[in-house]
PDB file of C-alpha atoms and ligand atoms in Angstrom:
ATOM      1  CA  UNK A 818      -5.212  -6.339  31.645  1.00 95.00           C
ATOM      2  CA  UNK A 819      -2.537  -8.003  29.390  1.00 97.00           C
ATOM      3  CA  UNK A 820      -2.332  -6.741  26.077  1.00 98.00           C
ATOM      4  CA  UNK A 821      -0.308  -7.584  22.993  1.00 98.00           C
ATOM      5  CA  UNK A 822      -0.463  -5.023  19.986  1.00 98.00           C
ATOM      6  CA  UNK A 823       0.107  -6.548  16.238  1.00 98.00           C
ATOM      7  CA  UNK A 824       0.496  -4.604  13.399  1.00 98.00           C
ATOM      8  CA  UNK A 825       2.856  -3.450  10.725  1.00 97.00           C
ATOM      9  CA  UNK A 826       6.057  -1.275  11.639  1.00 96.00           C
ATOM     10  CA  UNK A 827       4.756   2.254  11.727  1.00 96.00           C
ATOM     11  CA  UNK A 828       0.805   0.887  12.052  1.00 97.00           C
ATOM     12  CA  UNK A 829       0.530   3.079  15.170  1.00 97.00           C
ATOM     13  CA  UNK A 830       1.315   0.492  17.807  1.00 97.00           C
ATOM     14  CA  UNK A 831       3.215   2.414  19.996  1.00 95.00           C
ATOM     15  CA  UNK A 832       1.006   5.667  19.771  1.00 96.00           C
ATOM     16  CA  UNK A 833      -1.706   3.621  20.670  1.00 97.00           C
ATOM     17  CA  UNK A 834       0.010   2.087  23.455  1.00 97.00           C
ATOM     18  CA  UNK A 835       1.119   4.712  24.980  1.00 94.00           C
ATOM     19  CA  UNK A 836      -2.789   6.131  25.097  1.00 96.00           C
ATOM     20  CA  UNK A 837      -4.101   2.373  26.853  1.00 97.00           C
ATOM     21  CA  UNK A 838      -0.654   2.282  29.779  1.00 97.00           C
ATOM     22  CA  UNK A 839      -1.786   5.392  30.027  1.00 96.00           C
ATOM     23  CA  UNK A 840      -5.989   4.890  30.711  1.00 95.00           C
ATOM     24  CA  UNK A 841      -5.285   1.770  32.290  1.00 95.00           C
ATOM     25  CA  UNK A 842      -2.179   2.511  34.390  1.00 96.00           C
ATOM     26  CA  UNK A 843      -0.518  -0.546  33.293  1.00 97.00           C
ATOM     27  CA  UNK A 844       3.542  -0.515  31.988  1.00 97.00           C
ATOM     28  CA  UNK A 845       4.055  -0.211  28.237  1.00 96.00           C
ATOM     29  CA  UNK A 846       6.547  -2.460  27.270  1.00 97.00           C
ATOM     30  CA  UNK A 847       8.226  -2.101  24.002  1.00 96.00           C
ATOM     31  CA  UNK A 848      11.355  -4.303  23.001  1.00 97.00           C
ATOM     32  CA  UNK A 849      12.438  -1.480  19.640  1.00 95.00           C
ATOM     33  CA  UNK A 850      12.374   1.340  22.747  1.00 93.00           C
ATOM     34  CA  UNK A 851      14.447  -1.675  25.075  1.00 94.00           C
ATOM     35  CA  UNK A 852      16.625  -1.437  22.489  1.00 95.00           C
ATOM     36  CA  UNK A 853      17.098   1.923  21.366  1.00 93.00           C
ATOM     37  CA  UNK A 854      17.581   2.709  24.415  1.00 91.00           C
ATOM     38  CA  UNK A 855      20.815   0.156  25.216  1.00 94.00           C
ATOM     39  CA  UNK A 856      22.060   1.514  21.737  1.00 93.00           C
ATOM     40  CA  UNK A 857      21.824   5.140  23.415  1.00 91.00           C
ATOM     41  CA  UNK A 858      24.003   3.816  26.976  1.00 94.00           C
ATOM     42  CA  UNK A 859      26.333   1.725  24.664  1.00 96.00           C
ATOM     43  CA  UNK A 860      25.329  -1.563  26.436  1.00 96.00           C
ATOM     44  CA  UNK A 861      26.763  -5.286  25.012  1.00 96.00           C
ATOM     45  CA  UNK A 862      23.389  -6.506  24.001  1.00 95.00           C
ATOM     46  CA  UNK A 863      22.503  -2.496  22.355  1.00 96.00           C
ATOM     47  CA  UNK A 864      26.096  -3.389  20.222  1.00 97.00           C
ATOM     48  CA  UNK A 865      24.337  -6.639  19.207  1.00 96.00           C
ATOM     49  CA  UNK A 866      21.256  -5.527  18.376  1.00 97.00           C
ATOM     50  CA  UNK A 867      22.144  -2.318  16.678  1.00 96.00           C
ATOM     51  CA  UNK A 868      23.648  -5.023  13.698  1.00 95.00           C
ATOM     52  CA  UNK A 869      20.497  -6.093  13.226  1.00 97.00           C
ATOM     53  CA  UNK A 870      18.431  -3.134  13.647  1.00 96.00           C
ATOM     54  CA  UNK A 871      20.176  -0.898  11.128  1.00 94.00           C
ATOM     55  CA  UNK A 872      19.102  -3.649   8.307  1.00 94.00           C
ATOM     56  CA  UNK A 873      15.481  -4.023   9.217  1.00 95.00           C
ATOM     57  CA  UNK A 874      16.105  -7.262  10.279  1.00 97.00           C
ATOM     58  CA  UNK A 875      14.858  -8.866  13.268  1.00 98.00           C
ATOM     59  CA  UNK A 876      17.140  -9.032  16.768  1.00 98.00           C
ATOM     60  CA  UNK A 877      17.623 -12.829  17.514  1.00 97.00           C
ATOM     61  CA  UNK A 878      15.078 -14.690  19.217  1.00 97.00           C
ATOM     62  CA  UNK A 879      17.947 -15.603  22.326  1.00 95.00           C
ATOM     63  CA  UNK A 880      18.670 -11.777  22.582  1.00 94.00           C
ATOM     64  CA  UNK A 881      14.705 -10.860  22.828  1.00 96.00           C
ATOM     65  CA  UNK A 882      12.615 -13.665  24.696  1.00 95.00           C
ATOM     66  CA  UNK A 883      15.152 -13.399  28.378  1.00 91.00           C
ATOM     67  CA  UNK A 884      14.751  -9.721  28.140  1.00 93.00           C
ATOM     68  CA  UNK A 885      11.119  -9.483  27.912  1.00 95.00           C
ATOM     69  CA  UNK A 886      10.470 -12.104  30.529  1.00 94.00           C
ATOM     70  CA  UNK A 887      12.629 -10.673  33.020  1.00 93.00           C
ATOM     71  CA  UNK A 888      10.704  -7.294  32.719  1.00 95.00           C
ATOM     72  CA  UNK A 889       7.248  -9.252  32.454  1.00 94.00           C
ATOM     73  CA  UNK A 890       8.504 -10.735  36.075  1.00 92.00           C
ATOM     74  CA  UNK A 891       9.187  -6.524  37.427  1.00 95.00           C
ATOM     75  CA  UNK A 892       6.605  -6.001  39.972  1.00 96.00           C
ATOM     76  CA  UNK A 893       5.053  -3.303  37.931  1.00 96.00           C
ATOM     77  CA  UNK A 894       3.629  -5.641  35.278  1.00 95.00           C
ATOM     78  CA  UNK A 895       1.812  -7.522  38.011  1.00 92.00           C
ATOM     79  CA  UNK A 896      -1.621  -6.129  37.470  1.00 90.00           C
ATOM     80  CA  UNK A 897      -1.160  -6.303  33.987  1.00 96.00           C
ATOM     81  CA  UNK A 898       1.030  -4.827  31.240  1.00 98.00           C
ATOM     82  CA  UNK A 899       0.950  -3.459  27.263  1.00 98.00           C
ATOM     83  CA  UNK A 900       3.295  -5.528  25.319  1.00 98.00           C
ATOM     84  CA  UNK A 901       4.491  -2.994  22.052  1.00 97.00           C
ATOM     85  CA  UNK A 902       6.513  -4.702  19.372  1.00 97.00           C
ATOM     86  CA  UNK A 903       7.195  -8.271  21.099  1.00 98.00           C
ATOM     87  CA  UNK A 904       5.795 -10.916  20.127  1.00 98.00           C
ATOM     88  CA  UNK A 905       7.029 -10.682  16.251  1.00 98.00           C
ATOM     89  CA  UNK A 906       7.936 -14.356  15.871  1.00 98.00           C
ATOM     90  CA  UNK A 907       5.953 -17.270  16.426  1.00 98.00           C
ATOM     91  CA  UNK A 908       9.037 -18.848  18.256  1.00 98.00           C
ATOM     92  CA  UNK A 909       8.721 -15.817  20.607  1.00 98.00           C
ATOM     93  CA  UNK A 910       4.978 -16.485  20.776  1.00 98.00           C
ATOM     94  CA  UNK A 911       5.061 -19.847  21.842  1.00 98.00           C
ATOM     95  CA  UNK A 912       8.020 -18.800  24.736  1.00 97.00           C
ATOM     96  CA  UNK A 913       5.372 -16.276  26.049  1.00 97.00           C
ATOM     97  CA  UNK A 914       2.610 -18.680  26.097  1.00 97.00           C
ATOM     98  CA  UNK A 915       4.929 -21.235  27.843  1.00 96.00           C
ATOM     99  CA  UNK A 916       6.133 -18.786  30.206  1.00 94.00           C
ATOM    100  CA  UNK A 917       2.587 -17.616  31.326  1.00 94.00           C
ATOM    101  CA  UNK A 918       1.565 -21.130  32.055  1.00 96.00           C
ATOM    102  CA  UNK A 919       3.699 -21.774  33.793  1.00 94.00           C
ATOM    103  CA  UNK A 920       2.586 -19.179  35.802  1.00 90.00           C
ATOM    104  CA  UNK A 921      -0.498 -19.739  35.683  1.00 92.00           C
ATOM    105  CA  UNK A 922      -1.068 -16.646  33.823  1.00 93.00           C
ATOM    106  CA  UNK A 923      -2.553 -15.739  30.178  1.00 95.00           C
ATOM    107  CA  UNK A 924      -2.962 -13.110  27.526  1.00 97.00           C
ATOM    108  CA  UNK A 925      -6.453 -11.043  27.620  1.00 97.00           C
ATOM    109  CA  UNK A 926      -6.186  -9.667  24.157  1.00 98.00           C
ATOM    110  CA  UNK A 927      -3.777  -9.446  20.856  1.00 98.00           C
ATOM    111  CA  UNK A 928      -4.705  -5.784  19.084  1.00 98.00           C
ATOM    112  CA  UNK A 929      -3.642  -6.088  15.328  1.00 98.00           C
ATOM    113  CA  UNK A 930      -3.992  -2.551  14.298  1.00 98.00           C
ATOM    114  CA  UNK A 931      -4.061  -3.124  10.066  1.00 98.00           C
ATOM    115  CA  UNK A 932      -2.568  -0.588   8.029  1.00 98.00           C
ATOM    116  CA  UNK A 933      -1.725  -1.400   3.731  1.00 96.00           C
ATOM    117  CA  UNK A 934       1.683  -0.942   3.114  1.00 95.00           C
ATOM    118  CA  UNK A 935       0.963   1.810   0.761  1.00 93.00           C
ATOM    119  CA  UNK A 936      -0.122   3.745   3.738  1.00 95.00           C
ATOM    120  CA  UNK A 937       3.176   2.465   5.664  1.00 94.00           C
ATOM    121  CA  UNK A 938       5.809   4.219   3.522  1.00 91.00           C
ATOM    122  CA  UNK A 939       4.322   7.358   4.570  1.00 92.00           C
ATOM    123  CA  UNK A 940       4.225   6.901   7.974  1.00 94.00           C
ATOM    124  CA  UNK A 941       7.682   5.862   8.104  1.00 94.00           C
ATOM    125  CA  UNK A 942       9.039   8.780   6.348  1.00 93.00           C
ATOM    126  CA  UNK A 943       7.247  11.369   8.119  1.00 95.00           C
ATOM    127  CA  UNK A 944       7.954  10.117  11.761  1.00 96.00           C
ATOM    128  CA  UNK A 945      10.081  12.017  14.293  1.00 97.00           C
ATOM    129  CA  UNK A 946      11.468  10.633  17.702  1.00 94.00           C
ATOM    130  CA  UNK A 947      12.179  12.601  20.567  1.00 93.00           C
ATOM    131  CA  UNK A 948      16.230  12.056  21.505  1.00 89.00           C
ATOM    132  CA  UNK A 949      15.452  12.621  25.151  1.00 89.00           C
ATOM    133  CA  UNK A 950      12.153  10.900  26.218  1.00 87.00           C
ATOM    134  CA  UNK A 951      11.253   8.635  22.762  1.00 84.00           C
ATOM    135  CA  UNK A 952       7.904  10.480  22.607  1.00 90.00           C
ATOM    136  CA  UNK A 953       6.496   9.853  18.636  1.00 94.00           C
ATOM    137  CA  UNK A 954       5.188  12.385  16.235  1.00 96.00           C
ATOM    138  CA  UNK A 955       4.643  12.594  12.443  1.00 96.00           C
ATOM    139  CA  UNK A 956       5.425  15.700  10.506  1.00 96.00           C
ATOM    140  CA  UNK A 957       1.932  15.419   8.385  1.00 95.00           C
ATOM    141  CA  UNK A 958      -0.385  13.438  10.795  1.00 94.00           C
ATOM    142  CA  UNK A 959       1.066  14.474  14.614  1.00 95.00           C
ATOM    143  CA  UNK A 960       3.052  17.362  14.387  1.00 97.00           C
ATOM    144  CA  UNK A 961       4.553  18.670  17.466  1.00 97.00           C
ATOM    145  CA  UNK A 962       3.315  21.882  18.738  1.00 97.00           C
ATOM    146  CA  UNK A 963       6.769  22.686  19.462  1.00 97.00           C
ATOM    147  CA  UNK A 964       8.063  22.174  15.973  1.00 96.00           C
ATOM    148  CA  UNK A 965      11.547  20.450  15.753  1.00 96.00           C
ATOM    149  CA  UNK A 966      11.106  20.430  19.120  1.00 97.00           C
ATOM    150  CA  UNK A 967       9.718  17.402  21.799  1.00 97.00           C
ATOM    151  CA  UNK A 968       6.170  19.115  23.032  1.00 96.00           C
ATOM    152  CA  UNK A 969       7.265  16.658  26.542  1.00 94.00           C
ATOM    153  CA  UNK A 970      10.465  16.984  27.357  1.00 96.00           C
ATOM    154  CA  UNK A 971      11.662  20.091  24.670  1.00 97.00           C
ATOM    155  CA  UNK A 972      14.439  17.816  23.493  1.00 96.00           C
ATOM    156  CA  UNK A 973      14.851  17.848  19.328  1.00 97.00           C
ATOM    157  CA  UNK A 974      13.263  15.641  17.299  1.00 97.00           C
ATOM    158  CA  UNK A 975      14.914  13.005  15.136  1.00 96.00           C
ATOM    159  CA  UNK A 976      14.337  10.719  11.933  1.00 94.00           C
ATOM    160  CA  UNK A 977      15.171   6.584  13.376  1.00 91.00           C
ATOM    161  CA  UNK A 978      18.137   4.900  11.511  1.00 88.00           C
ATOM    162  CA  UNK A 979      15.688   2.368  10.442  1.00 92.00           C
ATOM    163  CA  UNK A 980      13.315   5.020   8.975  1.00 94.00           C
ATOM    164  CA  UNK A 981      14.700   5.491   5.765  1.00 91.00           C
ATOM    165  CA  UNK A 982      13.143   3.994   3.052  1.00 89.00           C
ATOM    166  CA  UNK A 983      15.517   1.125   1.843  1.00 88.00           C
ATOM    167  CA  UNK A 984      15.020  -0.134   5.588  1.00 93.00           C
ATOM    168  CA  UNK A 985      11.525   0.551   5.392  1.00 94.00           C
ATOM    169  CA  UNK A 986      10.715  -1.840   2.473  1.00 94.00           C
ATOM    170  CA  UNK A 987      13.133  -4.569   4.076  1.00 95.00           C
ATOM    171  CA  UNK A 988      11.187  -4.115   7.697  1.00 96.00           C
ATOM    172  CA  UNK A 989       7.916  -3.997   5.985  1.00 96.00           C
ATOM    173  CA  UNK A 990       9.054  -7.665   4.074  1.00 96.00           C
ATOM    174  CA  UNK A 991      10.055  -9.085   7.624  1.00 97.00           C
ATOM    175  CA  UNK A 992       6.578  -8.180   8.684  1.00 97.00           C
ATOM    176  CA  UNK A 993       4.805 -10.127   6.154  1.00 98.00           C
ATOM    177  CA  UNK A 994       7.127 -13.309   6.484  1.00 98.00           C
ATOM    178  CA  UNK A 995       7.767 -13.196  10.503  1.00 98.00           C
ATOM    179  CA  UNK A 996       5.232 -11.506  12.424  1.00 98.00           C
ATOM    180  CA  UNK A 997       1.979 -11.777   9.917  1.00 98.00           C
ATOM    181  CA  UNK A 998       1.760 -15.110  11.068  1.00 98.00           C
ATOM    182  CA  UNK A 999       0.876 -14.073  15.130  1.00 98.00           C
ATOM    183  CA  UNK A1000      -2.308 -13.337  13.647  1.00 98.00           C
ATOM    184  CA  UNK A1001      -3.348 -16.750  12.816  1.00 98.00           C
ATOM    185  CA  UNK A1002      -1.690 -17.913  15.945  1.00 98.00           C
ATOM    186  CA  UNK A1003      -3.736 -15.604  17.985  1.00 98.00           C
ATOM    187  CA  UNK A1004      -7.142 -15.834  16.137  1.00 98.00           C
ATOM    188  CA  UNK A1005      -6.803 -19.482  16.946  1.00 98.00           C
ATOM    189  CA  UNK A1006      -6.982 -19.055  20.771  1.00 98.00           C
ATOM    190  CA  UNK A1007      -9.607 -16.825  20.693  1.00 98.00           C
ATOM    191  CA  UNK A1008      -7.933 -13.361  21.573  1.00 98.00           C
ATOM    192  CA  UNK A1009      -7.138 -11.695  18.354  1.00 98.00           C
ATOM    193  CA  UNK A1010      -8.957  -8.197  17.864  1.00 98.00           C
ATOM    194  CA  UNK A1011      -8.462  -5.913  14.617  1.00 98.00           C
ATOM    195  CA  UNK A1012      -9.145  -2.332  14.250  1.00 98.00           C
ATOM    196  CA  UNK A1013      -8.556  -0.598  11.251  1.00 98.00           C
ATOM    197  CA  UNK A1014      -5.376   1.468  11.654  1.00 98.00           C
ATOM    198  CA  UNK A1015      -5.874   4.103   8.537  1.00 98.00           C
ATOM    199  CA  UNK A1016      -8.263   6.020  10.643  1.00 98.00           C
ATOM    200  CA  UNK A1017      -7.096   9.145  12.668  1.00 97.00           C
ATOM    201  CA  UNK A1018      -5.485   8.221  16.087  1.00 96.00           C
ATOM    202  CA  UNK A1019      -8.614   9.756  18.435  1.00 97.00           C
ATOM    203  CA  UNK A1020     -10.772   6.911  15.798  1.00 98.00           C
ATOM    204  CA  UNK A1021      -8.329   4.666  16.535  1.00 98.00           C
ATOM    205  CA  UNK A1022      -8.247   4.724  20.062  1.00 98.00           C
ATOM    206  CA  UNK A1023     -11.703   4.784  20.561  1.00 98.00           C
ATOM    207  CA  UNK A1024     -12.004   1.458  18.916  1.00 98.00           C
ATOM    208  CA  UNK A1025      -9.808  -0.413  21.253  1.00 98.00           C
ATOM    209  CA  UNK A1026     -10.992   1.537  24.352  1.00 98.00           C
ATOM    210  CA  UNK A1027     -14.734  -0.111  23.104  1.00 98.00           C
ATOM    211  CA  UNK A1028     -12.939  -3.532  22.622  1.00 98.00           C
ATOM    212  CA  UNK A1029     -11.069  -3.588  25.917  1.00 96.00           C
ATOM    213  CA  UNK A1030     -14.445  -2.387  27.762  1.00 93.00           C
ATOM    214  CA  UNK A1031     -16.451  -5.067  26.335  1.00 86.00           C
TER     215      UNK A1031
HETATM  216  P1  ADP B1694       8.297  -0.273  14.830  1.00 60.79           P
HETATM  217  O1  ADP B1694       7.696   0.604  15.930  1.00 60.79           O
HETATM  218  O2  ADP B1694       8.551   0.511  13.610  1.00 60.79           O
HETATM  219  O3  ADP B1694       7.480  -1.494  14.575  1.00 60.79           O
HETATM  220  P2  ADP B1694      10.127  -1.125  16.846  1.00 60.79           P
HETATM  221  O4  ADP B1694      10.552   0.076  17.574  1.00 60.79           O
HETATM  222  O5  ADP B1694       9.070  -1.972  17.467  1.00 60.79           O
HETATM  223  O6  ADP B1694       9.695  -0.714  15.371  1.00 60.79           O
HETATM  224  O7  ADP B1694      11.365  -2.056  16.522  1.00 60.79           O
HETATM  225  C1  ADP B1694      12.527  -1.546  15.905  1.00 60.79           C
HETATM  226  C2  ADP B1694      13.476  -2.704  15.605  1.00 60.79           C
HETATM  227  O8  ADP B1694      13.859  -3.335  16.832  1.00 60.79           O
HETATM  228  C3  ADP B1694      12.887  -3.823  14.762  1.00 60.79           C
HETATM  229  O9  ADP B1694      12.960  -3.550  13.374  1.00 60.79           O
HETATM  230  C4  ADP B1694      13.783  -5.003  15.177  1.00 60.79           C
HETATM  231  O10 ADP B1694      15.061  -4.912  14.558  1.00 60.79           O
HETATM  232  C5  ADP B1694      13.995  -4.738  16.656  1.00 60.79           C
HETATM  233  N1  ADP B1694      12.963  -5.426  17.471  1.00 60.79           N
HETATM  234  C6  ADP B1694      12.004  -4.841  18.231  1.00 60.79           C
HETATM  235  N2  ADP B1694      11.245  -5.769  18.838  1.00 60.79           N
HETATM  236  C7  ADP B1694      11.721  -6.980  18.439  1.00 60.79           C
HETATM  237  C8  ADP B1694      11.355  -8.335  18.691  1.00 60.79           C
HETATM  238  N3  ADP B1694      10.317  -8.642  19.480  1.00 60.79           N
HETATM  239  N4  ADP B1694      12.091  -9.314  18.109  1.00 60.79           N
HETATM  240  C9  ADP B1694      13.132  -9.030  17.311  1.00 60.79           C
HETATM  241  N5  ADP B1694      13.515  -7.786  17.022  1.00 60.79           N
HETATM  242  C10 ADP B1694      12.824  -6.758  17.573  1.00 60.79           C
HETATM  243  P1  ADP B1695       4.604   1.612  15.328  1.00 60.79           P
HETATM  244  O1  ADP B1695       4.875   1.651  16.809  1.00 60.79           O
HETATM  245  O2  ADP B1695       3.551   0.618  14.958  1.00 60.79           O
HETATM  246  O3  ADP B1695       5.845   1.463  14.517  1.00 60.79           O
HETATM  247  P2  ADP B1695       4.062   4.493  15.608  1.00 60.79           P
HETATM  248  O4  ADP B1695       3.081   4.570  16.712  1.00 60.79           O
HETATM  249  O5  ADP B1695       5.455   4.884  15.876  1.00 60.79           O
HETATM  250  O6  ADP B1695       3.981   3.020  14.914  1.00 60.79           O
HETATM  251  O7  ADP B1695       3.478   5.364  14.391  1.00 60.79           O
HETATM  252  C1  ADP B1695       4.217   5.481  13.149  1.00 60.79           C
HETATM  253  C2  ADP B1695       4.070   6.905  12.619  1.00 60.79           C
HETATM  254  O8  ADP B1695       2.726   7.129  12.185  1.00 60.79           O
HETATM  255  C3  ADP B1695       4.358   7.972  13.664  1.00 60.79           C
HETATM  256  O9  ADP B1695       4.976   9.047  13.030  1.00 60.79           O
HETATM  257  C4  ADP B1695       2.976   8.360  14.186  1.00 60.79           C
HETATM  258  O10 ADP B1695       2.968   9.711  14.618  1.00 60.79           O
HETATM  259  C5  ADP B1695       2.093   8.161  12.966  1.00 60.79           C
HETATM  260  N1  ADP B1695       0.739   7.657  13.281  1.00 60.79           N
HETATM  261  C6  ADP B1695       0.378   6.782  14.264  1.00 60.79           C
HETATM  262  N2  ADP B1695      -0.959   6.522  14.218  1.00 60.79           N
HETATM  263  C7  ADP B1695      -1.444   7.234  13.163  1.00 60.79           C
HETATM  264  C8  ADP B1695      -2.764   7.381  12.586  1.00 60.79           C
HETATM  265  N3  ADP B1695      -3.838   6.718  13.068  1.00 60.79           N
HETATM  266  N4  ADP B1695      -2.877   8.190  11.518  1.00 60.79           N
HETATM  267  C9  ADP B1695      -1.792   8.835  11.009  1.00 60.79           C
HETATM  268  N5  ADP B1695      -0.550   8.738  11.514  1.00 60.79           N
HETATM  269  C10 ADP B1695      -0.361   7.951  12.571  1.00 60.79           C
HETATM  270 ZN1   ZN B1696      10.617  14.227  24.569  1.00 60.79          ZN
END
């Protein structure tokens, strides 16, 4: 199975694909936890993308598509993979699509999990991110049962640089100009799935469990 998941920042994405690598034993791949985590190990490309990052703006096309393939090419995303936060551009679309042809390889499905902006703010502002394993909670909707505290790994809990609201706004902006656009590109070859994102997670889940089954 080889997923992509569409949707707003802070539409539930990477809750929800943690859940599916999870049911389907497949590798969930997310560029923003790629990222984060060469910010974390002070790594040249983490310097570089940390500019952009911290203004809600989008990492470079040249920094993102190389990365992603490479890991697409690890022998754990042979049987399939969960693709969290990549594609966002359509110029990163079409290098996935080329790259897959070329070996002789295609997408199964692109989830778009739809969530109004008004809804978004909220999400954003209430989300907490484990320092130690990048597990996500929300101090309203998912609270941990350990408090301040990762439920996982016990490490504390965090609010993301690109979490506060003046980012939010800007991210939320990118969204609608850069990425809104997959889903056209994706209806048009036939893959692109919606769910409606406002309901709870468990909902939520259970809708793309019943797509991926069909
Ligand atoms: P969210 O979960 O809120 O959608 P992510 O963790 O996916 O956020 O991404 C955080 C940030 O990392 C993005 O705002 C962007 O700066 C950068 N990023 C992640 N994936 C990509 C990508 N495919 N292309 C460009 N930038 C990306
Ligand atoms: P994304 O990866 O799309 O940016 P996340 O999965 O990190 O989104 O979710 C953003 C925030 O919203 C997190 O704090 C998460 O706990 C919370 N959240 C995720 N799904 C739901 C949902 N269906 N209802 C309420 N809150 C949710
Ligand atoms: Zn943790």
């Amino acid at each position: 199975m080889k997923i992509i998941m569409l949707g707003a920042p802070g539409a539930g994405k990477g809750t929800q694909a943690i859940r599916i690598a999870a049911e389907y034993q497949i590798p969930h791949i997310s560029t923003g936890d790629i990222f984060r985590s060469n910010i974390k190990n002070g790594t040249e490309l983490g310097k570089k993308a940390r500019a952009y990052m911290d203004q809600g703006l989008l990492v470079p096309d040249e920094l993102t598509v190389d990365l992603v393939m490479d890991r697409l090419d690890q022998d754990d995303a042979k049987k399939g993979y969960i693709l969290d936060g990549f594609p966002r551009t359509i110029p990163q679309a079409k290098a996935l699509e080329k790259a897959l042809q070329e070996r002789g390889d295609k997408l199964d499905y692109a989830i778009d999990i739809e969530v109004p902006d008004e809804n978004i703010v909220d999400r954003m502002s209430g989300r907490r991110a484990c320092t130690g394993c990048g597990a996500t909670y929300h101090i309203k909707f998912q609270p941990s049962a350990k408090g301040a505290l990762c439920e996982i790994c016990g490490e504390p809990l965090s609010i993301r640089e690109d979490d506060l609201p003046e980012t939010v706004q800007k991210r939320l902006d990118v969204y609608h100009s850069q990425t809104q656009p997959l889903i056209d590109f994706y209806k048009e070859r036939d893959i692109l799935r919606s769910v409606d994102g406002t309901k709870h997670v468990d909902e939520v889940f259970a809708d793309i469990s019943a797509i991926l089954e069909a």
